Coordinates of C-alpha atoms and ligand atoms in Angstrom, one line a residue:
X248 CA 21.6 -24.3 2.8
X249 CA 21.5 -20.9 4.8
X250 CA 21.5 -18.1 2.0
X251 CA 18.5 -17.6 0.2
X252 CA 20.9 -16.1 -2.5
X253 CA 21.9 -19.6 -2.9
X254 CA 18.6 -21.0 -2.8
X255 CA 17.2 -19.2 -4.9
X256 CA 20.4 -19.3 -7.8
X257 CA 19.7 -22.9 -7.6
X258 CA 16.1 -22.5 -8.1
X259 CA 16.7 -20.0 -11.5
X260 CA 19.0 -22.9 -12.4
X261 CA 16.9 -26.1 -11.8
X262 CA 14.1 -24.1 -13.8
X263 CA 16.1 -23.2 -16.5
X264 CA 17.6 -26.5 -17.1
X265 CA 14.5 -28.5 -17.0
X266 CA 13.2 -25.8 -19.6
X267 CA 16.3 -25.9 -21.8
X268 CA 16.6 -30.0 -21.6
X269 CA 12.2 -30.1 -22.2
X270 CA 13.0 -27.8 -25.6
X271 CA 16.2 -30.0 -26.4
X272 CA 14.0 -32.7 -26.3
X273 CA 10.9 -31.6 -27.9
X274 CA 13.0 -30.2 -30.7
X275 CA 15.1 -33.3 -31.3
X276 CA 12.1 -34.9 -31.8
X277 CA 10.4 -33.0 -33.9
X278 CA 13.5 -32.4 -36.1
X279 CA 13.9 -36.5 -36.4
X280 CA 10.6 -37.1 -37.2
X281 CA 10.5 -34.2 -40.0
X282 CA 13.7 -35.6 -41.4
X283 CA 12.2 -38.9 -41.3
X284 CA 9.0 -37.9 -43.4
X285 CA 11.0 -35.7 -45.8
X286 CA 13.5 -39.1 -46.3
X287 CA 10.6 -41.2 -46.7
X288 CA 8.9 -38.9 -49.5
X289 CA 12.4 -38.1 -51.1
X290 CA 12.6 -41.6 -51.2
X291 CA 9.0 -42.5 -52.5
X292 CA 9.5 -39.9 -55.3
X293 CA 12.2 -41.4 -56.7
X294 CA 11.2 -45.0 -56.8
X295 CA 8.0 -43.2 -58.6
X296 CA 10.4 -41.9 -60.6
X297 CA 12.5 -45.0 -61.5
X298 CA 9.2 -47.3 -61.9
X299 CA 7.7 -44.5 -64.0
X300 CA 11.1 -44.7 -66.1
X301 CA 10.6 -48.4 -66.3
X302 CA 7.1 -48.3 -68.0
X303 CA 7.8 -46.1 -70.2
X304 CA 10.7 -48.4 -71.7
X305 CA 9.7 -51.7 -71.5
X306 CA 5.7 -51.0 -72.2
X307 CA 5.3 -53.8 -69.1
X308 CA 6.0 -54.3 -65.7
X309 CA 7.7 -57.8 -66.3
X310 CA 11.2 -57.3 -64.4
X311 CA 10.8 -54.2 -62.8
X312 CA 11.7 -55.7 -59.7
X313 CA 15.2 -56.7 -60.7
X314 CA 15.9 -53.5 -62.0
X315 CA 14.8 -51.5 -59.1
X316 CA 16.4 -53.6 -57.0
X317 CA 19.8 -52.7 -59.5
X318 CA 19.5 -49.0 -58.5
X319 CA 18.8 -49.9 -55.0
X320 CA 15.4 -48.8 -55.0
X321 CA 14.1 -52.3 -54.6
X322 CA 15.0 -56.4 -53.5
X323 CA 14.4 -59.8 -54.8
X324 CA 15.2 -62.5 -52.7
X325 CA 14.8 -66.3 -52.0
X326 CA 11.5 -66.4 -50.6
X327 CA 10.4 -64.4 -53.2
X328 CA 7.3 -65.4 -55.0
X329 CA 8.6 -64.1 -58.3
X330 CA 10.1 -67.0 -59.9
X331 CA 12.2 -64.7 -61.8
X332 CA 13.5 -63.2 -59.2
X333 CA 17.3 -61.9 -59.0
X334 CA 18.1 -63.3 -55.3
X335 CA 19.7 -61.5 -52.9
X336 CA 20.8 -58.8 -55.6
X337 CA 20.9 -55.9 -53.2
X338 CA 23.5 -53.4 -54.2
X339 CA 23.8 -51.1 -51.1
X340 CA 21.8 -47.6 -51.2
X341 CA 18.3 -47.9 -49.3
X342 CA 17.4 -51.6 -49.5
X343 CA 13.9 -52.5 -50.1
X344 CA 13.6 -55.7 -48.8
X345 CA 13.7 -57.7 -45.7
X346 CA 14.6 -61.2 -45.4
X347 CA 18.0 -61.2 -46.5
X348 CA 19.5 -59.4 -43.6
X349 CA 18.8 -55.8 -44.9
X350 CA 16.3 -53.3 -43.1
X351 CA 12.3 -53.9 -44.1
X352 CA 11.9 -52.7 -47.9
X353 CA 10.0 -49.1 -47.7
X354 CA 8.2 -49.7 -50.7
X355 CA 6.6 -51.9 -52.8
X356 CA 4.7 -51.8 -56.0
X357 CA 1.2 -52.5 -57.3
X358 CA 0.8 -52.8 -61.4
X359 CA -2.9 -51.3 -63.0
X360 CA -5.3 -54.4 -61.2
X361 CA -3.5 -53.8 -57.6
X362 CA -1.4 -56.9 -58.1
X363 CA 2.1 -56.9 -56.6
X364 CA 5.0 -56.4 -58.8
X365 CA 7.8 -55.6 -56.2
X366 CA 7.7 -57.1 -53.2
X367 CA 8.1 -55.1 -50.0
X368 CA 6.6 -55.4 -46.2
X369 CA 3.7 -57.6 -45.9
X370 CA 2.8 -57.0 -49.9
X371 CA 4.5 -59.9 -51.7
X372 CA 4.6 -60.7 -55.2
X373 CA 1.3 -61.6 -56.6
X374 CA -0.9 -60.4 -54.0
X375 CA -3.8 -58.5 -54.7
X376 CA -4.3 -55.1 -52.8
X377 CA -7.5 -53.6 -51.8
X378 CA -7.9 -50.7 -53.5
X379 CA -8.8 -49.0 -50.3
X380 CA -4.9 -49.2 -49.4
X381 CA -4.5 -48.5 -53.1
X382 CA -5.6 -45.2 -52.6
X383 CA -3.6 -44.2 -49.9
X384 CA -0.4 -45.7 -52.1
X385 CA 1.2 -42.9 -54.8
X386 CA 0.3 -43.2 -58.1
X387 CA 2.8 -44.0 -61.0
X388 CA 1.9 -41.9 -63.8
X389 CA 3.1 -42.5 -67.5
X390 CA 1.5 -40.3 -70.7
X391 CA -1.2 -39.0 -68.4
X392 CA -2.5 -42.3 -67.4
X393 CA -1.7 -44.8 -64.1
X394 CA -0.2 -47.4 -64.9
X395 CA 1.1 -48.6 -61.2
X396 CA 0.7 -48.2 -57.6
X397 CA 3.8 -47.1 -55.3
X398 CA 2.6 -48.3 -51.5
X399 CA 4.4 -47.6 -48.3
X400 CA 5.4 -50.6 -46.0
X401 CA 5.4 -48.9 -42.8
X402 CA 9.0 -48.9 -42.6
X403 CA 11.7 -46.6 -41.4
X404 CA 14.3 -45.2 -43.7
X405 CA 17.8 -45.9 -43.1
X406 CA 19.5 -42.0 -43.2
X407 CA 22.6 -41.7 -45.7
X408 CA 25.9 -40.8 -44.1
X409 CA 25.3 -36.9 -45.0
X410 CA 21.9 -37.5 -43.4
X411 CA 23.2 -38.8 -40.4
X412 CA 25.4 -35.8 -40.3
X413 CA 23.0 -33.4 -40.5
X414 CA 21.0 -35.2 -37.7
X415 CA 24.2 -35.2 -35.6
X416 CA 25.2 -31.5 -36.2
X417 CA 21.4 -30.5 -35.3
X418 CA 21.8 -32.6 -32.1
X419 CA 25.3 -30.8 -31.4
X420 CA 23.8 -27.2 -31.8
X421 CA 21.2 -27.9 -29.7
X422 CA 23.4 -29.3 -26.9
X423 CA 25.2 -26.2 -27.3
X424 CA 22.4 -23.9 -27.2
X425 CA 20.9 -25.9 -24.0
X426 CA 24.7 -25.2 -22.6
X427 CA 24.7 -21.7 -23.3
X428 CA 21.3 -20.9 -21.7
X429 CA 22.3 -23.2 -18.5
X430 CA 25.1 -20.5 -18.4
X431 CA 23.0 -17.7 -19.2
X432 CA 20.5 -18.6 -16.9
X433 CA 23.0 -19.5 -13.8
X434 CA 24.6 -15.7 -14.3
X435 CA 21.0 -14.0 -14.4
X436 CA 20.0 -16.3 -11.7
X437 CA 22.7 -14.7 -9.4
X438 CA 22.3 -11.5 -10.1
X439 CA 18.6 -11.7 -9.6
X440 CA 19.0 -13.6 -6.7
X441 CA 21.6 -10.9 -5.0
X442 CA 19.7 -8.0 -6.3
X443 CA 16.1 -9.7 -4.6
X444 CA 18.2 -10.5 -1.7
X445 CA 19.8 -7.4 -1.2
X446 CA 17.0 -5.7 0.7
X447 CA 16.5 -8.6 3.0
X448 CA 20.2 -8.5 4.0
X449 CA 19.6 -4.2 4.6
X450 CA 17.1 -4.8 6.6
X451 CA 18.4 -7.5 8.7
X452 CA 21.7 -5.2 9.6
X453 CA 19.0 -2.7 10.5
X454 CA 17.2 -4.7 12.6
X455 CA 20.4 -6.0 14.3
X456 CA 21.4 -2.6 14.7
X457 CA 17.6 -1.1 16.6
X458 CA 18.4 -4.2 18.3
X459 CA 21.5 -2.9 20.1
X460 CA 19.8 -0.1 20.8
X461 CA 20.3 1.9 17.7
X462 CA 16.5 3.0 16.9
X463 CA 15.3 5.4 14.4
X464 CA 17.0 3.1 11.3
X465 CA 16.0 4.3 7.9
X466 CA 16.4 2.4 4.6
X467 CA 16.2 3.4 1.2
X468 CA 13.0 1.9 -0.6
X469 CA 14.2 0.9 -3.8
X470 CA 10.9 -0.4 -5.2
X471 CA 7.4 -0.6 -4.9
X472 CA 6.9 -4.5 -4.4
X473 CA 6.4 -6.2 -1.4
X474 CA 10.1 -5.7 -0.4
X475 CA 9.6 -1.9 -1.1
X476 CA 6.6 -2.0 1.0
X477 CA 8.2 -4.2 3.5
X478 CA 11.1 -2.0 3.7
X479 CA 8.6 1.2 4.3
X480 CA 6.6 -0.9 6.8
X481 CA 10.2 -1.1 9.0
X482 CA 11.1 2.3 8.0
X483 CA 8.0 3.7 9.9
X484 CA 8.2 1.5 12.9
X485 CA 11.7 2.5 13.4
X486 CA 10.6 6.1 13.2
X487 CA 7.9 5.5 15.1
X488 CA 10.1 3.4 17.8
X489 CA 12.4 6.2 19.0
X490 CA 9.8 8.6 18.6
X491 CA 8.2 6.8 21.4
X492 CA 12.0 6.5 23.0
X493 CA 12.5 9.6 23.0
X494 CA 8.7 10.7 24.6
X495 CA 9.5 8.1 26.7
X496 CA 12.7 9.8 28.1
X497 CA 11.7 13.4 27.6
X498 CA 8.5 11.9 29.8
X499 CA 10.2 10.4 32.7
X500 CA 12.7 13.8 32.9
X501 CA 9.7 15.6 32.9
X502 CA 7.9 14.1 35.6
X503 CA 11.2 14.1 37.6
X504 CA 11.1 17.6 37.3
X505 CA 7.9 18.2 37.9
X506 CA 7.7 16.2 41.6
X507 CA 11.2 17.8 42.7
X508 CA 9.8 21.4 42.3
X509 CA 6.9 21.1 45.0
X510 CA 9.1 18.2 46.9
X511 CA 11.8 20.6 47.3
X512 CA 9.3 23.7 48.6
X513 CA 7.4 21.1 51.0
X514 CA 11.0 19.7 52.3
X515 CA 12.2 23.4 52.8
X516 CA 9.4 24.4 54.6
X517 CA 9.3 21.1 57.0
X518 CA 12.7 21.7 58.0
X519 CA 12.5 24.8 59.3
X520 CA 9.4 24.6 60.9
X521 CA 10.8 21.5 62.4
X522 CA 13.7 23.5 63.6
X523 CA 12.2 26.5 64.6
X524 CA 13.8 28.5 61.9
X525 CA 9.8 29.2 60.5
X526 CA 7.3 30.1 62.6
X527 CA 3.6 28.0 61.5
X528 CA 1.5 30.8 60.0
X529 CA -1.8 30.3 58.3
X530 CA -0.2 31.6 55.0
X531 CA 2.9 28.8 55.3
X532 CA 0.1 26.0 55.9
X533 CA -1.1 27.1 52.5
X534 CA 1.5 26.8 50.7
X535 CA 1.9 23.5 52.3
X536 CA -1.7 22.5 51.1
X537 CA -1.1 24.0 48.0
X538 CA 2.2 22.3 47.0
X539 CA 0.8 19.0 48.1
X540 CA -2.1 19.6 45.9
X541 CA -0.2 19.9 42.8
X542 CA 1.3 16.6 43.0
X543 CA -1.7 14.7 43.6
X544 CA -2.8 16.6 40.9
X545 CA -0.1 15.2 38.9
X546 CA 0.1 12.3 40.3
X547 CA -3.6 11.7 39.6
X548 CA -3.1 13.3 35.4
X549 CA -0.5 10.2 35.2
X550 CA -2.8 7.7 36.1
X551 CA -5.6 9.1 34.4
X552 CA -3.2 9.2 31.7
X553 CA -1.6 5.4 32.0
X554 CA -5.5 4.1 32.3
X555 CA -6.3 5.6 29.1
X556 CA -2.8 4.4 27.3
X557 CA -3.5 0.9 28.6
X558 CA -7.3 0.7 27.2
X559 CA -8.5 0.3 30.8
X560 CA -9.8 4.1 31.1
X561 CA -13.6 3.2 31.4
X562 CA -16.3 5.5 29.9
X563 CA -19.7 5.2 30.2
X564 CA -21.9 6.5 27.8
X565 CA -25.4 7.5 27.8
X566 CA -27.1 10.0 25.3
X567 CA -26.7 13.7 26.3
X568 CA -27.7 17.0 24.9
X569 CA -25.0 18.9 23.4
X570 CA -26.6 21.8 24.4
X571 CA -27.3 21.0 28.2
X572 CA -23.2 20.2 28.5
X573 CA -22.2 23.5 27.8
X574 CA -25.0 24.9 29.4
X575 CA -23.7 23.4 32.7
X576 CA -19.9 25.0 31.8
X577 CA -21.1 27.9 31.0
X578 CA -22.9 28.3 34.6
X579 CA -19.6 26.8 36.3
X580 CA -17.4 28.7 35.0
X581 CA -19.4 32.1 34.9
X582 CA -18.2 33.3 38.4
X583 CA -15.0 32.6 37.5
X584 CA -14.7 34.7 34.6
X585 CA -16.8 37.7 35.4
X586 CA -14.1 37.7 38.3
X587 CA -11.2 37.9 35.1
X588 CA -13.4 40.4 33.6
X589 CA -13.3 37.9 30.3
X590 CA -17.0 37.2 28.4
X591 CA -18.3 34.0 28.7
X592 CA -20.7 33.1 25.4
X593 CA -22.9 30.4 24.9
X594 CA -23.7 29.9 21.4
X595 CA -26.0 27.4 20.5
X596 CA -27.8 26.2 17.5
X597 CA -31.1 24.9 18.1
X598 CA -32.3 21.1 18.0
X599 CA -28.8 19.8 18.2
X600 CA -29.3 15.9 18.4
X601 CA -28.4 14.3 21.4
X602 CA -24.6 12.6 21.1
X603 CA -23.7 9.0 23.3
X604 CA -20.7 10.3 25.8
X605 CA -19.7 9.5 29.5
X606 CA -21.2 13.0 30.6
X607 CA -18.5 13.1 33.7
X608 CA -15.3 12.5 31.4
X609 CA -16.6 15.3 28.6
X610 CA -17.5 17.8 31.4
X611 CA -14.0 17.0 32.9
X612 CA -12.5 17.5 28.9
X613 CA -14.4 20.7 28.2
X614 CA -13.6 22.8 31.8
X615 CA -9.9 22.0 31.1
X616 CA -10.3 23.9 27.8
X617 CA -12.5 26.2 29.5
X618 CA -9.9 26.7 32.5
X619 CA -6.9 26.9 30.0
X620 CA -8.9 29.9 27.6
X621 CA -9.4 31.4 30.9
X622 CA -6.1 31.2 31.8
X623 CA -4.6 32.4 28.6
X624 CA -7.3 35.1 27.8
X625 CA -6.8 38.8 29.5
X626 CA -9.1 40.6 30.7
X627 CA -11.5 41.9 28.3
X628 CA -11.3 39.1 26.3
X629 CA -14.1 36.6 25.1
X630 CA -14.2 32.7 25.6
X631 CA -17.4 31.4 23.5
X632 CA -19.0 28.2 24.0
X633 CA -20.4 27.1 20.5
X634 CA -22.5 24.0 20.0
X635 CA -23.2 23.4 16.1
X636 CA -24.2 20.6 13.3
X637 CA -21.7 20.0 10.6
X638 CA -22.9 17.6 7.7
X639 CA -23.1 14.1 10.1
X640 CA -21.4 15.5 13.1
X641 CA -22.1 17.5 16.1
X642 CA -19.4 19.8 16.8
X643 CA -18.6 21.6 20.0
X644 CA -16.1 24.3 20.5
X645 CA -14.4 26.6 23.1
X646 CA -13.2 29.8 21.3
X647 CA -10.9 32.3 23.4
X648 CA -9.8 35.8 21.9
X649 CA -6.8 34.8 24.2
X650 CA -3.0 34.4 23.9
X651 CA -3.2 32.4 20.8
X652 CA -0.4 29.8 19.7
X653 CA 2.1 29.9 17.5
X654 CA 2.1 27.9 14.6
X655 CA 5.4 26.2 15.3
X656 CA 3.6 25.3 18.7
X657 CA 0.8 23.9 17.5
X658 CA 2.0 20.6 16.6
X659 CA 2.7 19.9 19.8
X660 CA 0.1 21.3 22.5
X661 CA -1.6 17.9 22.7
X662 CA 1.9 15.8 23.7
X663 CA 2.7 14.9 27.5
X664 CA 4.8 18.0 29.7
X665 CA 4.3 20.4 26.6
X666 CA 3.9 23.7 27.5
X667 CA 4.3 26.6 25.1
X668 CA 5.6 28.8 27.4
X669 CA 8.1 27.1 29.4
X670 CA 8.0 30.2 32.5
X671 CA 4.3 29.0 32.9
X672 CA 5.3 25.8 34.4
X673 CA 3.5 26.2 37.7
X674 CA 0.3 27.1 36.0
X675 CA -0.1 23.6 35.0
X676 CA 1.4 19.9 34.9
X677 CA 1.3 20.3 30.8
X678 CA -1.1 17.5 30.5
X679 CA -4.1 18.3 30.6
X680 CA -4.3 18.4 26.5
X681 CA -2.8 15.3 26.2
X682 CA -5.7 13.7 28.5
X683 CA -8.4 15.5 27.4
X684 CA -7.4 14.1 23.7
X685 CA -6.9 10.6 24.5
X686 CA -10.4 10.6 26.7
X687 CA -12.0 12.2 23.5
X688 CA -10.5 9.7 21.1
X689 CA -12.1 7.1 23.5
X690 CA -15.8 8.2 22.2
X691 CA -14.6 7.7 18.9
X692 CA -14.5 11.7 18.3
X693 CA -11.6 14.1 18.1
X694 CA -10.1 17.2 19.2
X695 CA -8.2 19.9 17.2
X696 CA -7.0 22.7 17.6
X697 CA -6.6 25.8 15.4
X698 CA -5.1 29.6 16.4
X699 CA -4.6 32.2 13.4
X700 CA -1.5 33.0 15.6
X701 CA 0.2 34.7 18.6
X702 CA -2.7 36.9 20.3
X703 CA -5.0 36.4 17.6
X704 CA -7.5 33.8 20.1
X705 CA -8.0 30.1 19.7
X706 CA -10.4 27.3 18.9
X707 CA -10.4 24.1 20.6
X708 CA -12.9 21.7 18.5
X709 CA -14.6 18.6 19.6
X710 CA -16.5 16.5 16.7
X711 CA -18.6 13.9 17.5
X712 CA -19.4 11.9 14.0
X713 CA -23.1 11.3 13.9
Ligands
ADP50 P1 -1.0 23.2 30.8 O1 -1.3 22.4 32.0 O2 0.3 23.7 30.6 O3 -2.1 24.1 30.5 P2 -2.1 21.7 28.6 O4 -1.9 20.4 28.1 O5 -3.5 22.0 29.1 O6 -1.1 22.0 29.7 O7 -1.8 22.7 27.5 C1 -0.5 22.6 26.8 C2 -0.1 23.9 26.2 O8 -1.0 24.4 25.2 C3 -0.1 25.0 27.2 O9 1.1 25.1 27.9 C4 -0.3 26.3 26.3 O10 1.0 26.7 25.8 C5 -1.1 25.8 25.2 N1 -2.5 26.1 25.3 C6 -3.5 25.4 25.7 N2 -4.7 26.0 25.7 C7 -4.4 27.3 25.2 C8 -5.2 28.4 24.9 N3 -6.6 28.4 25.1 N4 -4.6 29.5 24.4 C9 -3.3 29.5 24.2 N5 -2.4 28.5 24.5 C10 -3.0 27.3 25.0

């Protein structure tokens, strides 16, 4: 069996039929034995009645039994005791008596002393009941006072024809009934079944489909179950998938491009100072140098880069004093700006507490955003190194009053090769965000960034969580 629509149809089914045939059968039961009782006290009532009737006639119980037995209430027989006995007068109707062929006599009947006066079960004529089993018997009643006992043999009553009707057309609605909910439950069995399965057949076309190479599927989620969240679970990965495609591609064109640039101004240069074209100046060496220095720069940003997407980028940390760390940028980077004619502020709150890093990876993090406000702030401008304590973190921030970014930008600074300004390409290799993130998320802390805008400054922010 290889659809679970199937399976599970014959699942709702086999349920539903052992449900329907348990209530067929509990019901039947119960409906036979109440028929049974209600026979059996319909039946006592009126031999009551009859012996009652009796009584009050004759004064005696001498003959009863024969004339029970004349209305069908009651039997004489052979073996009787009763030497007056009418044998084997048993004129149809509910027989009361049992050795003549007939079903076992339902009743039989005790006079004022609890001596037998119609034989029936195991009380025969004469016998004397215990008036324990007296009590239980139903009493016959004439002018107020008992004058006779009516006791139940134990026996089953033999249903009339109508009775037998009634049991049968009580036996045929419930077979119908049973019938009718097999069907009901086979119909809403499949359309549970499709509408469960429905969403497992979605996805699996989905699936098929990212396996082909279609990525980026998206399915509706219909409802909030485990198939919903199942179904939102894929939904995300799919997304997440060709997001990660597409990085992947945009990444590789990217690096392409960024190697052939310098490649293509080293070859140039080779060639015609191989052929004589160039003459080897000092300046020519330099750009040389320079050219070659940018892709080992690159080349050693994608490393750094692959270590730290492959978990094997390894930090080392040791407690260090906020304050210290941007002390030592500050100094390093001092010359540097005064040359740019930009301010370089350190402002920091006293008795920071000291926060675990790898002191050579966060100096490395914080001159690249020192290096990048300096590149990006004109002269006259103001880069501010701020070390401060936020409720259970120690935050530390570069601030520049610099080109700012644009808010449609800002999404986007910390991705591989993204440069705001696409003419700036030779400034940088576009990821040195993108490192100086993932080496921060290694220490368990993060970096944002926030700008109110184009030439409105912005804030790079570290935040250590205490
Ligand atoms: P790049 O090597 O191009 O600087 P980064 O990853 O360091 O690459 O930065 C990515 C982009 O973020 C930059 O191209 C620039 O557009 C923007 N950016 C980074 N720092 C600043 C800053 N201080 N001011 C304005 N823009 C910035």
């Amino acid at each position: 069996m290889r659809s679970l629509t199937l399976k599970l149809t014959l699942t709702f089914l086999a349920v539903s039929l052992a449900g329907v045939a348990l209530v067929a059968l509990i019901i039947g039961f119960t409906t036979s034995t109440a028929f049974n009782q209600f026979l059996l006290e319909r039946g006592q009532s009126d031999f009551a009645t009859a012996a009652a009737a009796y009584y009050q006639q004759n004064g005696s119980w001498d003959g009863v039994a024969e004339a029970l037995a004349q209305q069908g209430l009651a039997v004489v027989n052979s073996v009787d005791n009763n030497p007056g006995a009418n044998q084997g007068n048993n004129p149809g109707g509910p027989r009361n008596g049992n050795t003549n062929g007939g079903p076992p006599a339902l009743f039989a009947l005790a006079d004022q002393k609890g001596v037998v006066v119609v034989r029936g079960g195991p009380y025969n004529i004469g016998d004397t009941v215990p008036s324990a089993v007296l009590s239980q018997g139903a009493a016959v009643t004439v002018n107020g006072q008992q004058v006779g006992t009516v006791l139940s043999t134990g026996g089953a009553p033999r249903p009339d024809p109508s009775s037998t009707r009634f049991l049968s057309q009580a036996d045929q609605a419930l077979l119908i009934a049973g019938l009718v909910a097999a069907a009901l439950a086979l119909g809403l069995g499949i359309i549970l079944a499709r509408s469960v399965t429905r969403p497992v057949r979605d996805l699996t076309a989905a699936a098929h489909a990212m396996a082909e190479g279609q990525l980026g599927q998206q399915l509706p989620v219909r409802s909030r179950d485990e198939i919903g969240q199942l179904t939102a679970a894929f939904n995300r990965m799919s997304a997440d998938l060709q997001h990660s495609n597409e990085l992947r591609r945009q990444m590789t064109a990217d690096i392409a491009h960024d190697l052939r640039t310098p490649l293509a101004v080293i070859t140039g240069y080779l060639e015609g100072l191989r052929d004589g074209v160039l003459k080897p100046t000092p300046q020519r060496y330099d750009v040389l140098f320079n050219e070659s220095r940018h892709l080992q720069r690159l080349v050693e940003d994608l490393r750094t880069l692959s270590l730290a997407d492959s978990g094997e980028l390894a930090i080392h940390p040791v407690p260090e004093s906020p304050a210290d760390l941007l002390k030592r940028l500050a100094q390093a980077f001092q010359g540097q700006a005064d040359s740019q004619k930009v301010t370089l502020a350190l402002q920091v709150e006293d008795g920071l507490p000291s926060i675990e890093v790898d002191p050579e990876r966060i100096e490395q993090v914080l001159a690249n955003l020192v290096s990048n406000a300096l590149r990006y702030t004109p002269a006259g401008g103001e880069i501010r190194l701020v070390g401060r304590r936020e409720p259970s973190a120690v935050v530390m921030e570069v601030q520049d009053t610099g080109a700012g970014i644009d808010p449609s930008a800002l999404p986007h600074i910390f991705e591989r090769f993204y440069r705001a300004d696409e003419s700036r390409q030779d400034d940088g290799s576009g990821l040195g965000l993108a490192i100086a993130k993932s080496v921060v998320e290694l220490h368990g802390a993060s970096l944002t960034a926030q700008s109110p805008g184009p030439g409105k400054g912005s804030t790079f922010t570290i935040l250590f969580r205490l």
